Amino acid sequence: MTDQRLIISNTGQLITLEKMTDGYGFIRKLYDLILIPPTVLEELFQGQFVSAEAYLQHYAVADLLEVVEVNQKISPELEPLDIGEQEAIQLALQRGLPLLIEEEAGRTVARQLGVSISGIAGQVLKAFQENLLTAEEALNKLHELFTSRRINTRIYQGLVKTVRQKG
């Protein structure tokens, strides 16, 4: 039996997936489950949906997103961050799993605590390197991230160059 492919996510990266063309479909190629703390699910549906269930049904992700309680006290280093980031980083520490996070302050603290981090652009590159996306698909996704201002020019140009060299 194959081990499940798991990752933890903060709210921002899931919002990015919502807005991308087939964003959740793309991330399913890489992961069986995305573990999120309860606060992240609350942040996702607030203001748009009447309930968490409505959000999960709308995006057809009830089988992809799994809410997991944070069992440990939040590390003091995390206190300056918002509660969703705190819980996501703590959950990544608790489970020893990589974390999808885009906010720079959260990324910095997560790195300092030894958490492996990535953004959606990094996941596009990973999917391309694992032959789960063609070069054209990867370039289209990177362009979409760039034009929606989810990645900056430097990151975009660097990743495009990498894909073109290997594609």
GROMACS .gro file of C-alpha atoms in nm:
model
  167
    1MET     CA    1   0.000   0.000   0.000
    2THR     CA    2   0.133   0.342  -0.097
    3ASP     CA    3   0.178   0.609   0.167
    4GLN     CA    4  -0.056   0.903   0.133
    5ARG     CA    5   0.091   1.219  -0.013
    6LEU     CA    6   0.023   1.488   0.248
    7ILE     CA    7   0.092   1.858   0.292
    8ILE     CA    8  -0.026   2.129   0.533
    9SER     CA    9  -0.168   2.457   0.401
   10ASN     CA   10  -0.235   2.806   0.523
   11THR     CA   11  -0.536   3.000   0.393
   12GLY     CA   12  -0.365   3.213   0.127
   13GLN     CA   13  -0.245   2.921  -0.081
   14LEU     CA   14  -0.590   2.764  -0.089
   15ILE     CA   15  -0.737   3.096  -0.202
   16THR     CA   16  -0.478   3.097  -0.480
   17LEU     CA   17  -0.592   2.748  -0.583
   18GLU     CA   18  -0.957   2.864  -0.580
   19LYS     CA   19  -0.876   3.143  -0.823
   20MET     CA   20  -0.656   2.940  -1.059
   21THR     CA   21  -0.797   2.755  -1.355
   22ASP     CA   22  -0.839   2.400  -1.221
   23GLY     CA   23  -0.626   2.492  -0.918
   24TYR     CA   24  -0.762   2.224  -0.691
   25GLY     CA   25  -0.749   1.974  -0.979
   26PHE     CA   26  -0.383   2.054  -1.032
   27ILE     CA   27  -0.289   2.015  -0.665
   28ARG     CA   28  -0.467   1.676  -0.654
   29LYS     CA   29  -0.199   1.550  -0.893
   30LEU     CA   30   0.056   1.607  -0.616
   31TYR     CA   31  -0.131   1.534  -0.293
   32ASP     CA   32  -0.394   1.295  -0.165
   33LEU     CA   33  -0.478   1.519   0.131
   34ILE     CA   34  -0.416   1.876   0.233
   35LEU     CA   35  -0.429   1.902   0.609
   36ILE     CA   36  -0.555   2.231   0.751
   37PRO     CA   37  -0.622   2.358   1.101
   38PRO     CA   38  -0.981   2.459   1.187
   39THR     CA   39  -0.903   2.832   1.164
   40VAL     CA   40  -0.793   2.796   0.802
   41LEU     CA   41  -1.126   2.639   0.704
   42GLU     CA   42  -1.309   2.919   0.887
   43GLU     CA   43  -1.104   3.181   0.701
   44LEU     CA   44  -1.183   3.012   0.368
   45PHE     CA   45  -1.560   3.018   0.397
   46GLN     CA   46  -1.620   3.339   0.594
   47GLY     CA   47  -1.780   3.611   0.389
   48GLN     CA   48  -1.846   3.388   0.088
   49PHE     CA   49  -2.031   3.082   0.213
   50VAL     CA   50  -2.281   3.013   0.490
   51SER     CA   51  -2.081   2.719   0.620
   52ALA     CA   52  -1.765   2.516   0.584
   53GLU     CA   53  -1.971   2.241   0.424
   54ALA     CA   54  -2.096   2.484   0.158
   55TYR     CA   55  -1.737   2.582   0.077
   56LEU     CA   56  -1.621   2.219   0.057
   57GLN     CA   57  -1.916   2.129  -0.166
   58HIS     CA   58  -1.878   2.433  -0.393
   59TYR     CA   59  -1.513   2.353  -0.468
   60ALA     CA   60  -1.566   1.973  -0.448
   61VAL     CA   61  -1.280   1.938  -0.200
   62ALA     CA   62  -1.437   1.755   0.096
   63ASP     CA   63  -1.217   1.456   0.009
   64LEU     CA   64  -0.904   1.671  -0.036
   65LEU     CA   65  -0.907   1.909   0.261
   66GLU     CA   66  -0.891   1.746   0.602
   67VAL     CA   67  -0.932   1.955   0.915
   68VAL     CA   68  -0.686   1.852   1.185
   69GLU     CA   69  -0.675   1.993   1.537
   70VAL     CA   70  -0.350   2.145   1.655
   71ASN     CA   71  -0.262   1.936   1.961
   72GLN     CA   72   0.030   2.134   2.089
   73LYS     CA   73   0.054   2.477   2.247
   74ILE     CA   74   0.143   2.741   1.990
   75SER     CA   75   0.517   2.816   1.994
   76PRO     CA   76   0.600   3.167   2.125
   77GLU     CA   77   0.785   3.244   1.798
   78LEU     CA   78   0.450   3.226   1.619
   79GLU     CA   79   0.267   3.482   1.832
   80PRO     CA   80   0.324   3.784   1.597
   81LEU     CA   81   0.149   3.597   1.312
   82ASP     CA   82  -0.225   3.571   1.253
   83ILE     CA   83  -0.400   3.273   1.409
   84GLY     CA   84  -0.438   3.081   1.082
   85GLU     CA   85  -0.065   3.106   1.012
   86GLN     CA   86   0.017   3.015   1.372
   87GLU     CA   87  -0.195   2.701   1.358
   88ALA     CA   88  -0.076   2.597   1.011
   89ILE     CA   89   0.291   2.628   1.108
   90GLN     CA   90   0.230   2.452   1.440
   91LEU     CA   91   0.048   2.170   1.258
   92ALA     CA   92   0.339   2.135   1.013
   93LEU     CA   93   0.576   2.109   1.311
   94GLN     CA   94   0.345   1.864   1.487
   95ARG     CA   95   0.312   1.636   1.181
   96GLY     CA   96   0.660   1.686   1.033
   97LEU     CA   97   0.508   1.778   0.697
   98PRO     CA   98   0.583   2.054   0.445
   99LEU     CA   99   0.372   2.369   0.448
  100LEU     CA  100   0.208   2.573   0.172
  101ILE     CA  101   0.236   2.937   0.279
  102GLU     CA  102   0.279   3.265   0.094
  103GLU     CA  103   0.294   3.541   0.355
  104GLU     CA  104   0.658   3.647   0.398
  105ALA     CA  105   0.647   3.686   0.778
  106GLY     CA  106   0.500   3.338   0.814
  107ARG     CA  107   0.749   3.189   0.568
  108THR     CA  108   1.039   3.343   0.761
  109VAL     CA  109   0.924   3.208   1.098
  110ALA     CA  110   0.842   2.865   0.950
  111ARG     CA  111   1.191   2.842   0.798
  112GLN     CA  112   1.350   2.944   1.130
  113LEU     CA  113   1.159   2.661   1.299
  114GLY     CA  114   1.279   2.410   1.039
  115VAL     CA  115   0.954   2.371   0.847
  116SER     CA  116   0.986   2.292   0.477
  117ILE     CA  117   0.782   2.555   0.290
  118SER     CA  118   0.654   2.615  -0.060
  119GLY     CA  119   0.417   2.834  -0.250
  120ILE     CA  120   0.188   2.735  -0.534
  121ALA     CA  121   0.449   2.836  -0.792
  122GLY     CA  122   0.689   2.590  -0.631
  123GLN     CA  123   0.421   2.323  -0.655
  124VAL     CA  124   0.377   2.398  -1.026
  125LEU     CA  125   0.750   2.341  -1.073
  126LYS     CA  126   0.733   2.021  -0.866
  127ALA     CA  127   0.444   1.888  -1.076
  128PHE     CA  128   0.636   1.970  -1.394
  129GLN     CA  129   0.953   1.799  -1.265
  130GLU     CA  130   0.748   1.491  -1.173
  131ASN     CA  131   0.596   1.487  -1.525
  132LEU     CA  132   0.249   1.558  -1.388
  133LEU     CA  133   0.228   1.878  -1.595
  134THR     CA  134   0.363   1.939  -1.944
  135ALA     CA  135   0.591   2.237  -2.003
  136GLU     CA  136   0.301   2.422  -2.166
  137GLU     CA  137   0.068   2.351  -1.871
  138ALA     CA  138   0.334   2.460  -1.622
  139LEU     CA  139   0.406   2.780  -1.815
  140ASN     CA  140   0.033   2.858  -1.835
  141LYS     CA  141  -0.009   2.810  -1.459
  142LEU     CA  142   0.296   3.024  -1.384
  143HIS     CA  143   0.164   3.296  -1.617
  144GLU     CA  144  -0.171   3.282  -1.440
  145LEU     CA  145   0.001   3.321  -1.100
  146PHE     CA  146   0.205   3.612  -1.233
  147THR     CA  147  -0.083   3.800  -1.396
  148SER     CA  148  -0.297   3.760  -1.083
  149ARG     CA  149  -0.004   3.902  -0.882
  150ARG     CA  150   0.046   3.588  -0.674
  151ILE     CA  151   0.417   3.580  -0.768
  152ASN     CA  152   0.658   3.860  -0.850
  153THR     CA  153   0.854   3.917  -1.171
  154ARG     CA  154   1.180   3.771  -1.037
  155ILE     CA  155   1.017   3.444  -0.926
  156TYR     CA  156   0.812   3.422  -1.245
  157GLN     CA  157   1.111   3.475  -1.476
  158GLY     CA  158   1.325   3.228  -1.282
  159LEU     CA  159   1.063   2.954  -1.290
  160VAL     CA  160   0.981   3.013  -1.658
  161LYS     CA  161   1.351   2.982  -1.740
  162THR     CA  162   1.375   2.656  -1.542
  163VAL     CA  163   1.071   2.506  -1.716
  164ARG     CA  164   1.192   2.608  -2.063
  165GLN     CA  165   1.539   2.462  -2.002
  166LYS     CA  166   1.397   2.127  -1.894
  167GLY     CA  167   1.093   2.125  -2.122
   0.00000   0.00000   0.00000
